[in-house]
mmCIF file of C-alpha atoms in Angstrom:
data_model
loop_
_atom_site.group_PDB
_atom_site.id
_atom_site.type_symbol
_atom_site.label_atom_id
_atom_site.label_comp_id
_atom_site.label_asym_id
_atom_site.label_seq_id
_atom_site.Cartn_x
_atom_site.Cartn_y
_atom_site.Cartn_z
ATOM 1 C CA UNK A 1 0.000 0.000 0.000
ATOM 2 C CA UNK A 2 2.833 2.090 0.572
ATOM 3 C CA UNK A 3 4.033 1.972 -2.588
ATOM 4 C CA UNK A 4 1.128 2.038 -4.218
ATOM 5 C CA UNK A 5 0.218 5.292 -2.743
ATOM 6 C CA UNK A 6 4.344 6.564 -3.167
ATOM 7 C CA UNK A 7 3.933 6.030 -7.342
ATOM 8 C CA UNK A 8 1.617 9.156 -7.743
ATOM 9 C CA UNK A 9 3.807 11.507 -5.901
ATOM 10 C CA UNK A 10 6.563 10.414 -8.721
ATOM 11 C CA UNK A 11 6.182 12.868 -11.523
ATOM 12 C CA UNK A 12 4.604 11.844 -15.191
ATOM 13 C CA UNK A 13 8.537 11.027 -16.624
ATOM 14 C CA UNK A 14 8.307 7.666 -14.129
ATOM 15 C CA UNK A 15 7.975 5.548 -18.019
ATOM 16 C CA UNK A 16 10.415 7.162 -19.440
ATOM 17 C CA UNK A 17 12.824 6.583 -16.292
ATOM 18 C CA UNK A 18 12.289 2.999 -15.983
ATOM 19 C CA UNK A 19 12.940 2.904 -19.667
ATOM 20 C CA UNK A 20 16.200 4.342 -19.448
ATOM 21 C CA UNK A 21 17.110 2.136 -16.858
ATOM 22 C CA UNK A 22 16.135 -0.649 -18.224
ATOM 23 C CA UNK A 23 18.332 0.272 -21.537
ATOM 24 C CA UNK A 24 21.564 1.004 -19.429
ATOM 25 C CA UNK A 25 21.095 -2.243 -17.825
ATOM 26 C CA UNK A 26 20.856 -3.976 -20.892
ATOM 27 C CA UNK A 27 24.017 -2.429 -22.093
ATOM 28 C CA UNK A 28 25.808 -3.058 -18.941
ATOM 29 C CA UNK A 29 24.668 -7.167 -19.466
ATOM 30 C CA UNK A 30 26.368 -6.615 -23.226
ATOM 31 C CA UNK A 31 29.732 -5.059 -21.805
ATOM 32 C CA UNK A 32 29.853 -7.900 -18.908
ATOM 33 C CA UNK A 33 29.417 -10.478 -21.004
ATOM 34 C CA UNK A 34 32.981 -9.934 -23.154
ATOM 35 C CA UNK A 35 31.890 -8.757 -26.712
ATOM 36 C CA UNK A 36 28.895 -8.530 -29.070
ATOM 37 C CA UNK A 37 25.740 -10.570 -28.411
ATOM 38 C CA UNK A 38 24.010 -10.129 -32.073
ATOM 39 C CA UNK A 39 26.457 -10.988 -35.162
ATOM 40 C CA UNK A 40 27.806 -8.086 -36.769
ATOM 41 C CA UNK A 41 30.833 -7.184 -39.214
ATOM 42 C CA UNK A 42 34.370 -8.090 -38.176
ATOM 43 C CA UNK A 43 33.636 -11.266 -36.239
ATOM 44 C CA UNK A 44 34.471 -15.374 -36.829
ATOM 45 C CA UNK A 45 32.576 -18.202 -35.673
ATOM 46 C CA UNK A 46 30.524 -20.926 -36.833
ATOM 47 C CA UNK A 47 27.121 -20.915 -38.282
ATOM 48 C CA UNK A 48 24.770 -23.611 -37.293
ATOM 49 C CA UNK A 49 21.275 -24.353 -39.046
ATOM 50 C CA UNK A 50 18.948 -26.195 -36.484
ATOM 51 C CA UNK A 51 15.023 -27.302 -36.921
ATOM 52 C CA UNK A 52 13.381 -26.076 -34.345
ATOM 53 C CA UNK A 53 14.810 -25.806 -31.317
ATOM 54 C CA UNK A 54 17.852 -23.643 -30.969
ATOM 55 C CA UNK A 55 18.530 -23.738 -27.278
ATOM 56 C CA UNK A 56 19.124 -27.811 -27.518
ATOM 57 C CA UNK A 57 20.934 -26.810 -31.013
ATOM 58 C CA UNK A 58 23.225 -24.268 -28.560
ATOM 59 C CA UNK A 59 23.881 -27.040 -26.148
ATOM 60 C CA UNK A 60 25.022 -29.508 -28.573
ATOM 61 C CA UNK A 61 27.242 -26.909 -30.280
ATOM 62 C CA UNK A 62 28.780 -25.859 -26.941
ATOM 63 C CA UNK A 63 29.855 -30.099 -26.567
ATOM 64 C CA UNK A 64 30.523 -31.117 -29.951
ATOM 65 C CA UNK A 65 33.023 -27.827 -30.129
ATOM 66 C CA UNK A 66 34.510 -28.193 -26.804
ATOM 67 C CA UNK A 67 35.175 -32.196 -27.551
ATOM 68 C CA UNK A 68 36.551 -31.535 -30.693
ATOM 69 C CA UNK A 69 38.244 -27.952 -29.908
ATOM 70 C CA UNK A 70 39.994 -29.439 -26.920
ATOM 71 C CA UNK A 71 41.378 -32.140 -28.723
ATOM 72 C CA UNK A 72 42.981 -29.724 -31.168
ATOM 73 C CA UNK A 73 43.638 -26.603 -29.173
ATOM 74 C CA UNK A 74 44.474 -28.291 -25.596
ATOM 75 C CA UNK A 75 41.772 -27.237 -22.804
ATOM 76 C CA UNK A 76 40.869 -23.966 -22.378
ATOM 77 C CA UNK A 77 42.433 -21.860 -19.278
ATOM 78 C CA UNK A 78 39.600 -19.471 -17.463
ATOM 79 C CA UNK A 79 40.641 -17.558 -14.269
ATOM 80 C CA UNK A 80 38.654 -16.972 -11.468
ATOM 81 C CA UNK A 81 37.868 -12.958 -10.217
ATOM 82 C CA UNK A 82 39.408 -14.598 -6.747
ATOM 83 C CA UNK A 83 42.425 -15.802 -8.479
ATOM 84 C CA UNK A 84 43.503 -12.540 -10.087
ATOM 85 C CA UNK A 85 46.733 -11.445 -8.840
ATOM 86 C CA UNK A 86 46.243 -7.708 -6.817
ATOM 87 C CA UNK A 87 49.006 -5.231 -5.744
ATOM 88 C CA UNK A 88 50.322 -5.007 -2.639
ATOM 89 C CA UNK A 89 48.841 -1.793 -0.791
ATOM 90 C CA UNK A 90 51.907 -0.219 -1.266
ATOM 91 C CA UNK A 91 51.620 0.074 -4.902
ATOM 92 C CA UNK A 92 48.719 2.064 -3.966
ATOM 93 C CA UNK A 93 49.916 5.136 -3.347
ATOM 94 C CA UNK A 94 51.704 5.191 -6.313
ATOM 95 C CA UNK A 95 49.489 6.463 -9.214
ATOM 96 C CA UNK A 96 51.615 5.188 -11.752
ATOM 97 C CA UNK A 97 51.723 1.268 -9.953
ATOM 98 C CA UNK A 98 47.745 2.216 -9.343
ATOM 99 C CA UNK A 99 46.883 2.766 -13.015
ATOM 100 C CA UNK A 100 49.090 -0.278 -14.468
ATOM 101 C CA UNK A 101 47.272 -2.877 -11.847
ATOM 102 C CA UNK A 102 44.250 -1.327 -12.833
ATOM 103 C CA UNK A 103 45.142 -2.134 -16.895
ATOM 104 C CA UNK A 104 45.628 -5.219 -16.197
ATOM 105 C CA UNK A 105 43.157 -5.796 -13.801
ATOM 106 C CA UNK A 106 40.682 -4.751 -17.183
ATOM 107 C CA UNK A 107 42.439 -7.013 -19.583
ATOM 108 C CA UNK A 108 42.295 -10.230 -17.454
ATOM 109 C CA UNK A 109 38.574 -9.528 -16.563
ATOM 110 C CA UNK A 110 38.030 -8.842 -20.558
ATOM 111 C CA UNK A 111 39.995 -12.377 -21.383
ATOM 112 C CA UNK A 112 38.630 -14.067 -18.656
ATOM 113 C CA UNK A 113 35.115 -13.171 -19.870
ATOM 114 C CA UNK A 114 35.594 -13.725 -23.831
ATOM 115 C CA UNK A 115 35.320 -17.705 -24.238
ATOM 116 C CA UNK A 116 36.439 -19.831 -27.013
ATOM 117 C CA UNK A 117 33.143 -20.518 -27.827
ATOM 118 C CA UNK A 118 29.886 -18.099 -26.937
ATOM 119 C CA UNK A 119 26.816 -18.117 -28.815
ATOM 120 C CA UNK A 120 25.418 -14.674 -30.042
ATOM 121 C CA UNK A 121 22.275 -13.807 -31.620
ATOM 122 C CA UNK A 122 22.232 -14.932 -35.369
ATOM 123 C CA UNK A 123 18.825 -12.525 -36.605
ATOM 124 C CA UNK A 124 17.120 -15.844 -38.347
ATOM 125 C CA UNK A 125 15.077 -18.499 -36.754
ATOM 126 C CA UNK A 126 16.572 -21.693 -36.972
ATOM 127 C CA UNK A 127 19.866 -20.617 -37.018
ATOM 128 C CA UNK A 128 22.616 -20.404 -34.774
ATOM 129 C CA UNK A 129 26.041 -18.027 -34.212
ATOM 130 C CA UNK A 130 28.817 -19.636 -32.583
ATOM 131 C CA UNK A 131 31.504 -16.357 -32.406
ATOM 132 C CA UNK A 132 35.394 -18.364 -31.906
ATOM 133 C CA UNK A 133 38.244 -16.931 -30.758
ATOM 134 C CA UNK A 134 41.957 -17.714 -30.903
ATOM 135 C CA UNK A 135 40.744 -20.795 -33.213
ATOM 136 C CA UNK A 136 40.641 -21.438 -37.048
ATOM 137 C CA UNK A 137 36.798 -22.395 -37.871
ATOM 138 C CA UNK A 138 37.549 -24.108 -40.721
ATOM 139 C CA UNK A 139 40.194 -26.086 -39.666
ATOM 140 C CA UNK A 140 37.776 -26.983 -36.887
ATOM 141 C CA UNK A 141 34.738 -28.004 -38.644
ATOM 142 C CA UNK A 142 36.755 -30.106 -41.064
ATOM 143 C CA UNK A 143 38.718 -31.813 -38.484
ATOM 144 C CA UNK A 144 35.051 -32.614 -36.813
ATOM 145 C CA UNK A 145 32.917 -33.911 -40.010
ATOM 146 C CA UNK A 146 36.371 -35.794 -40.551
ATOM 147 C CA UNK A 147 36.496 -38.121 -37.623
ATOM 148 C CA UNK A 148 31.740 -38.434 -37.967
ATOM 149 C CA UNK A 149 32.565 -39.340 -41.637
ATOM 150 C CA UNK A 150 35.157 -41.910 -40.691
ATOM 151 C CA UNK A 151 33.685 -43.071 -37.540
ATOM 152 C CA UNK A 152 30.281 -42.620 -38.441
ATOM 153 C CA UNK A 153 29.233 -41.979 -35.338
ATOM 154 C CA UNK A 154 26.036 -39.573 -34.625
ATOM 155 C CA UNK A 155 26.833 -36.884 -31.913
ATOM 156 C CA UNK A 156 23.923 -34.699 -32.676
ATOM 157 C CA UNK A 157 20.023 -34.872 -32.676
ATOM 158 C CA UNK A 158 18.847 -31.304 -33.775
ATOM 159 C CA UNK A 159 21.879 -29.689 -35.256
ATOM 160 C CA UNK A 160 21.783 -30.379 -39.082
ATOM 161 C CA UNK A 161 24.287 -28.409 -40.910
ATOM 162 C CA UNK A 162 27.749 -26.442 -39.312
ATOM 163 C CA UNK A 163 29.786 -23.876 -41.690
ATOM 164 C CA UNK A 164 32.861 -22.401 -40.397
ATOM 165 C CA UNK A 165 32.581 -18.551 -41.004
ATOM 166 C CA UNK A 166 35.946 -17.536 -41.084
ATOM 167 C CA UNK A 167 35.277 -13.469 -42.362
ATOM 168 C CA UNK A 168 31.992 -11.020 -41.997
ATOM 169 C CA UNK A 169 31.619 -7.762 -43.696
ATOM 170 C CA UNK A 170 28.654 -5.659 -44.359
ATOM 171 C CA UNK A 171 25.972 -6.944 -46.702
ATOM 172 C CA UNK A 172 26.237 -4.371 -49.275
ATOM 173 C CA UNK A 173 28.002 -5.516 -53.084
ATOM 174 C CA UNK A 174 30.741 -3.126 -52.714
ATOM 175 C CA UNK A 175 31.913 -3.778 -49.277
ATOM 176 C CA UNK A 176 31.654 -7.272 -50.241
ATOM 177 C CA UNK A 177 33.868 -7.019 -53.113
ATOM 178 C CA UNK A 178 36.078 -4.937 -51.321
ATOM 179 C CA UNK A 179 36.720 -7.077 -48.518
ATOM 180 C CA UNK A 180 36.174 -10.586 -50.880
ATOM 181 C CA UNK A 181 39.728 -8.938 -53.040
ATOM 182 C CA UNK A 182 42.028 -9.798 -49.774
ATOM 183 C CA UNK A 183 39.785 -12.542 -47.825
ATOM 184 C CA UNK A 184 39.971 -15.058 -50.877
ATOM 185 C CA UNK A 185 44.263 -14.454 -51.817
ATOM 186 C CA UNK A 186 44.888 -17.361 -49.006
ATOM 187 C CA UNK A 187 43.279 -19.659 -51.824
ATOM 188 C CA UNK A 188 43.097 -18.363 -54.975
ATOM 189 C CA UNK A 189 46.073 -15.941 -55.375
ATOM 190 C CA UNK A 190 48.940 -17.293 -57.798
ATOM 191 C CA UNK A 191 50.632 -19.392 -57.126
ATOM 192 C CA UNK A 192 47.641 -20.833 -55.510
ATOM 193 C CA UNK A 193 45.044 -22.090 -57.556
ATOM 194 C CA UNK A 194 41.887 -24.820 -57.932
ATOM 195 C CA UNK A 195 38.577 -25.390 -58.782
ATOM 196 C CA UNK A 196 35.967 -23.758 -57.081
ATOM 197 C CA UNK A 197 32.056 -23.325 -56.947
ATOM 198 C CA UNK A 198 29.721 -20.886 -54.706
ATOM 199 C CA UNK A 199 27.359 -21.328 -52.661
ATOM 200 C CA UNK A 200 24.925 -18.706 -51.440
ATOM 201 C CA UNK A 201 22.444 -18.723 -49.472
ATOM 202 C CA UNK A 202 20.041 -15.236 -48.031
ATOM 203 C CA UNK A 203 17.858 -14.708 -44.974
ATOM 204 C CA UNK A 204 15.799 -11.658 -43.739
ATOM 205 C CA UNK A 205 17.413 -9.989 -46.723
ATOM 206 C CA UNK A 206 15.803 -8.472 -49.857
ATOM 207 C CA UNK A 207 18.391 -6.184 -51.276
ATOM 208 C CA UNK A 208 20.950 -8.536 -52.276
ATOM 209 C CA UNK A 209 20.810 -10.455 -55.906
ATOM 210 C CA UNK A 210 21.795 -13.652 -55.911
ATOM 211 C CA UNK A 211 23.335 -13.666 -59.599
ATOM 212 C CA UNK A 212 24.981 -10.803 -59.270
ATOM 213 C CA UNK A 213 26.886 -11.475 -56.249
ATOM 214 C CA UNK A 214 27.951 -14.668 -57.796
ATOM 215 C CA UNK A 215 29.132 -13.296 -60.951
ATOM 216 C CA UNK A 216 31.005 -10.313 -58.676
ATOM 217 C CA UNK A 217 32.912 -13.107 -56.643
ATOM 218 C CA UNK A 218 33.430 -15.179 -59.398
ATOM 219 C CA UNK A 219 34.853 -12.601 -61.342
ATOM 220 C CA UNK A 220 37.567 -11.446 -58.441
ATOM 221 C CA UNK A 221 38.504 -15.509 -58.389
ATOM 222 C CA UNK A 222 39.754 -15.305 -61.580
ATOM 223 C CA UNK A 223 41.066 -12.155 -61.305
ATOM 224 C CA UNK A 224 43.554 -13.713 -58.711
ATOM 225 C CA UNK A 225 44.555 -16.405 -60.994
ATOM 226 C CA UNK A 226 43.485 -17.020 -64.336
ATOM 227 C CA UNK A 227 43.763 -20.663 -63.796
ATOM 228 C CA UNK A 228 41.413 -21.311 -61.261
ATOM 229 C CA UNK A 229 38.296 -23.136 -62.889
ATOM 230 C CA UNK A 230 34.623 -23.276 -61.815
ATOM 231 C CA UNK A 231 33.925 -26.980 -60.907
ATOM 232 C CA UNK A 232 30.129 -27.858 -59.886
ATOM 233 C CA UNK A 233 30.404 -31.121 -59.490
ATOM 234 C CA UNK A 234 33.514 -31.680 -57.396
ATOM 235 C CA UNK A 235 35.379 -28.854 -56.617
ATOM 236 C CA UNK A 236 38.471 -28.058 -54.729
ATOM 237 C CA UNK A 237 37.412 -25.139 -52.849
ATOM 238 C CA UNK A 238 33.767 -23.929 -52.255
ATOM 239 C CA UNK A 239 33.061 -20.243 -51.548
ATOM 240 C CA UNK A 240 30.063 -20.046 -49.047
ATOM 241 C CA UNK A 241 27.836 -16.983 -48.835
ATOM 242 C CA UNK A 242 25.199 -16.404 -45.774
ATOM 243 C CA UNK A 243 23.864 -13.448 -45.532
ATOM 244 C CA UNK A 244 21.460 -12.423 -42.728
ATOM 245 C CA UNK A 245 19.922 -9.279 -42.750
ATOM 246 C CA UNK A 246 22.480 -6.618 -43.283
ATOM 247 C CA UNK A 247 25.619 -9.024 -42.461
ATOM 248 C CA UNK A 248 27.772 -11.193 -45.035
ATOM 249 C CA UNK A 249 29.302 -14.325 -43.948
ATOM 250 C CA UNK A 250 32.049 -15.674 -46.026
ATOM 251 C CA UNK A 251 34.683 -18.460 -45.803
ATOM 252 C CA UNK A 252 35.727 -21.105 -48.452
ATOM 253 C CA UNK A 253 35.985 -25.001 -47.364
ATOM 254 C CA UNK A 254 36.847 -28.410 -48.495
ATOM 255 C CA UNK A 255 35.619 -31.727 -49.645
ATOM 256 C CA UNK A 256 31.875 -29.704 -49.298
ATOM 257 C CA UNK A 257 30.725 -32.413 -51.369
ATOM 258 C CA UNK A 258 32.107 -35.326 -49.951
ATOM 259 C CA UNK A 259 30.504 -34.275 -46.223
ATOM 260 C CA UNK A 260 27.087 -33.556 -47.902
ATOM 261 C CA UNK A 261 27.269 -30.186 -47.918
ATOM 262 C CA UNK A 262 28.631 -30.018 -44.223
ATOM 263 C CA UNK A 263 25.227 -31.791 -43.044
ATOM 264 C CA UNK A 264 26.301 -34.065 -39.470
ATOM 265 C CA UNK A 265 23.055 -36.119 -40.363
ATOM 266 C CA UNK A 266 24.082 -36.676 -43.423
ATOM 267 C CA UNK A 267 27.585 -37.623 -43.163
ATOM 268 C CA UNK A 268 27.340 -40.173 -40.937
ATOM 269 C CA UNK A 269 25.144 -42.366 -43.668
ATOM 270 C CA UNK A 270 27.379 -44.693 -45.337
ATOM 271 C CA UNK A 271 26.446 -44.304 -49.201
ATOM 272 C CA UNK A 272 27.416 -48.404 -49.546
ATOM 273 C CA UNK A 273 25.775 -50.236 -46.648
ATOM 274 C CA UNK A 274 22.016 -48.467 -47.504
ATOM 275 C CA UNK A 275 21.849 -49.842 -51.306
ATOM 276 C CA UNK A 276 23.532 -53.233 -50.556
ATOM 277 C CA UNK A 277 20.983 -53.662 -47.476
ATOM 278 C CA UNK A 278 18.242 -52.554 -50.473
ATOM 279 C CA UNK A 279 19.883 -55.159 -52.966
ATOM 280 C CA UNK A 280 19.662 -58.000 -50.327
ATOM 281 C CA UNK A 281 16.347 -58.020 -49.928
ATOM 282 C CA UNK A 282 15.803 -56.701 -53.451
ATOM 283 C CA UNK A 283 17.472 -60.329 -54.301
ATOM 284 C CA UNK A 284 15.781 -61.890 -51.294
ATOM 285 C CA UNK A 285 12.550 -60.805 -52.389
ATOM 286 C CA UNK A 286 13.589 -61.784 -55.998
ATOM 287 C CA UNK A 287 14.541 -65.567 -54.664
ATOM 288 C CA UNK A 288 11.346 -65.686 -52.734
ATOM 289 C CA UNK A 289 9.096 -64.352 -55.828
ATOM 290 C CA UNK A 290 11.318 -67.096 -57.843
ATOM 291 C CA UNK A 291 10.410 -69.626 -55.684
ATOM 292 C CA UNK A 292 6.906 -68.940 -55.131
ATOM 293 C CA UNK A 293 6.053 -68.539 -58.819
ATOM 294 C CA UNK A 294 8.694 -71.980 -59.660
ATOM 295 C CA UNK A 295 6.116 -73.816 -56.668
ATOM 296 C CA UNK A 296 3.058 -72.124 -58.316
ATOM 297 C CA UNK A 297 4.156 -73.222 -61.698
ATOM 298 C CA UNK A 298 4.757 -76.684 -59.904
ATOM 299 C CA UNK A 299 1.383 -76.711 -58.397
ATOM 300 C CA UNK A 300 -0.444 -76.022 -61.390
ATOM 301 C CA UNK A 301 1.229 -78.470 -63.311
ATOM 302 C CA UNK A 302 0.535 -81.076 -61.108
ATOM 303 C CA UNK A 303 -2.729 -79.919 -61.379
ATOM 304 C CA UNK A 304 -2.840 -80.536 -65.051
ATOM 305 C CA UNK A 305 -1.399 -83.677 -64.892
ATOM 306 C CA UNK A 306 -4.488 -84.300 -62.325
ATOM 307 C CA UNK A 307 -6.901 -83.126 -63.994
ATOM 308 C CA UNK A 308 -5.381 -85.365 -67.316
ATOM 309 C CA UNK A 309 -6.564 -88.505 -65.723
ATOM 310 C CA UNK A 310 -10.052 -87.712 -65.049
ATOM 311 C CA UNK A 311 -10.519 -85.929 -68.637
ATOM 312 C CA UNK A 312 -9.038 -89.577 -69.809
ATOM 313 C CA UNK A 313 -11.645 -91.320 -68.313
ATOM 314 C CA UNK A 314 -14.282 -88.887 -69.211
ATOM 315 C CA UNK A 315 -13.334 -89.752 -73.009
ATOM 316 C CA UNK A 316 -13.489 -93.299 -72.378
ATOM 317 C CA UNK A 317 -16.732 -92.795 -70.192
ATOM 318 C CA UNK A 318 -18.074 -90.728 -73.380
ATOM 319 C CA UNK A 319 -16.722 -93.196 -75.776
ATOM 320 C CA UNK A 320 -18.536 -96.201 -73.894
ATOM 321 C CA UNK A 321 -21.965 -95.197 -73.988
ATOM 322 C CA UNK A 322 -21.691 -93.677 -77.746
ATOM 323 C CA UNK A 323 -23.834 -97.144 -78.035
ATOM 324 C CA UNK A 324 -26.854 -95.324 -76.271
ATOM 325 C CA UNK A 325 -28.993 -94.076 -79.583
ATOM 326 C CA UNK A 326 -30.256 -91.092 -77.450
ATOM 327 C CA UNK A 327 -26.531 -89.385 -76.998
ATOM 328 C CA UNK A 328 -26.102 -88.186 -80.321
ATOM 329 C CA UNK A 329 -28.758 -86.230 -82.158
ATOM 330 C CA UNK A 330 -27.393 -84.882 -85.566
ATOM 331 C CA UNK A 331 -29.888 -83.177 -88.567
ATOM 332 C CA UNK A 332 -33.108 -84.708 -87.231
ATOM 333 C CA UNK A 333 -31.565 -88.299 -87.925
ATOM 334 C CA UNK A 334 -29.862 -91.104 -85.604
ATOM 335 C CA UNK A 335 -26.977 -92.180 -88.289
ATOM 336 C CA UNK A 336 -25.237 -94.049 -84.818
ATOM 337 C CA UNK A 337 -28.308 -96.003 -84.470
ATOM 338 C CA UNK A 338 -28.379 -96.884 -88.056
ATOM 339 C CA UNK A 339 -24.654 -98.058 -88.530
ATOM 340 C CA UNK A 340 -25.180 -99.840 -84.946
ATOM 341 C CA UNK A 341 -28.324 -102.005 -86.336
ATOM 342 C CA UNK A 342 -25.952 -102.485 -89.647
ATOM 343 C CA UNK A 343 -23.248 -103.853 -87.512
ATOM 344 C CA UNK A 344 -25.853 -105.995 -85.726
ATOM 345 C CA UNK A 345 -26.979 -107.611 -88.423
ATOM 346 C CA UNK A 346 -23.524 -108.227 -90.092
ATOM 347 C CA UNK A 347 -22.574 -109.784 -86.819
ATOM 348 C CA UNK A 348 -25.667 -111.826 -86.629
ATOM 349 C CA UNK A 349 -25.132 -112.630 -90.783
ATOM 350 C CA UNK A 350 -21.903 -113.910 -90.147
ATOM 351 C CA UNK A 351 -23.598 -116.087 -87.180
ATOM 352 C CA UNK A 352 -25.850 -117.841 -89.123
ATOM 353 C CA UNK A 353 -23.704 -118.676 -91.572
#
């Protein structure tokens, strides 16, 4: 009640002060956490398409990179607030001492906060930002749809697809051309060369053309080195392209055919074992239908043969009473009757004499 009755003696700004509040509290959430929480220009990570449910998509990202990143990297090393080393209270009182500890102070709070891996906001459902740091993503992502395509072993439920993003830039055709001249010399510069294809894919975007930004990209590949060749079927090197909303991913990967498009439901399906299981019992079914129709035709010749006898004796049953004159009936006449009354009477003719 007290409160209630405090709120109208607050004047009619009490909106917009809870507002602002609310806003620097937000921001001070953004700073704590160690870096950006939405994905913007300038960062690397991983992008991760889900279906459905991205906080179970988050956790499985969160194990299947810190499996596979501390194989690779070594464990990571986090420090504890308690842990950080202070200055004596001497070094106090000098300002100089004072400012250095408190430098320092600021970077290990910054590195302590800014993880390998932390998940920002991607600005598409279904899809998921994992931002890296002090890691190569490609190298990463490779090494992990390696070992699932050699082992294949399922490790994940909901995520379906994982592309290292190993450069961002704004989503406009000439900052991605500008930035695309220096991101894609690792690759495609001379002496390097290969074949190469590119992928591209938009989302909450309506500004960009597709074509065009292929043909631009395209264009600065061979610009780099006239021998590099487009290759659609199997390439060397594929250039991938996700853009989302006013932000261009970019990185370019390998074997992104042989890993099924860098799909980990996908890649753990052996190509071999699903068609021979299909052409055993294809042939199974084959041997069985064999079988069944060899019996049938079995059966039914049998049956024939059966049904031979009885039609035998059926002729000789018709055949035996051809002596009854009221069988046959042809043109009004009875010629059986006649020619069996002619045979009588030769038989009785040749008994008389």
């Amino acid at each position: 009640m007290a409160a209630s009755a405090q709120q109208p003696n607050q004047p009619g700004g009490g909106k917009r002060k809870s507002k602002a509040q609310y806003v620097l509290a937000k921001r001070a959430r953004r700073c704590d956490a160690g870096g950006p929480r939405q994905l913007e220009p300038g960062l690397q990570g991983i992008l991760i398409t889900c279906n459905m449910n991205e906080r179970k998509c988050v956790e499985e990202a969160y194990s299947l990179l810190n499996e596979y990143g501390d194989d690779m990297y070594g464990p990571e090393k986090l420090t504890d607030k308690d842990q950080q080393p202070s200055g004596s209270e001497e070094e106090d009182d000098d300002v100089e001492a004072a400012l250095k500890k408190e430098v320092g102070d600021i970077k290990a709070s910054t590195e302590m906060r800014l993880r390998r891996f932390q998940s920002v906001e991607s600005g598409a459902n279904n899809v998921v930002f994992i931002r890296t740091l002090g890691i190569e993503p490609e190298k990463l992502v490779h090494h992990i749809l390696q070992d699932m395509y050699k082992t294949k072993k399922k490790k994940t439920r909901v995520i379906l697809r994982m592309l290292p993003i190993s450069g961002t830039c704004k989503a406009f055709l000439e900052d991605m051309k500008k930035y695309a001249e220096t991101f894609l010399e690792p690759w495609f510069k001379a002496p390097n060369k290969g074949t190469f294809q590119i992928v591209y894919k938009s989302r909450n975007n309506s500004h960009m053309n597709r074509e065009e930004v292929i043909r631009e990209l395209a264009g600065i590949v061979g610009t780099l080195n006239s021998e590099n060749k487009v290759n659609l079927t199997n390439p060397q090197y594929t250039v991938v392209v996700e853009i989302i909303k006013a932000v261009c991913c970019l990185s370019v990967v390998k074997d992104y055919m042989l890993f099924r498009k860098y799909n980990l439901q996908e890649v753990v399906k052996s190509p071999k074992d699903p068609s021979q299981l299909n052409s055993k019992q294809g042939n199974g079914k084959e041997t069985k239908l064999e079988s069944a129709d060899k019996s049938d035709q079995n059966n039914i010749a049998e049956g024939k043969n059966n049904q031979q006898v009885p039609q035998n004796t059926e002729e000789l049953g018709q055949k035996k009473p051809t002596s009854n004159p009221q069988v046959v009936n042809k043109g009004g006449g009875k010629p059986e009757l006649a020619s069996q009354t002619t045979e009588g009477s030769k038989s009785n003719e040749n008994d008389l004499s």
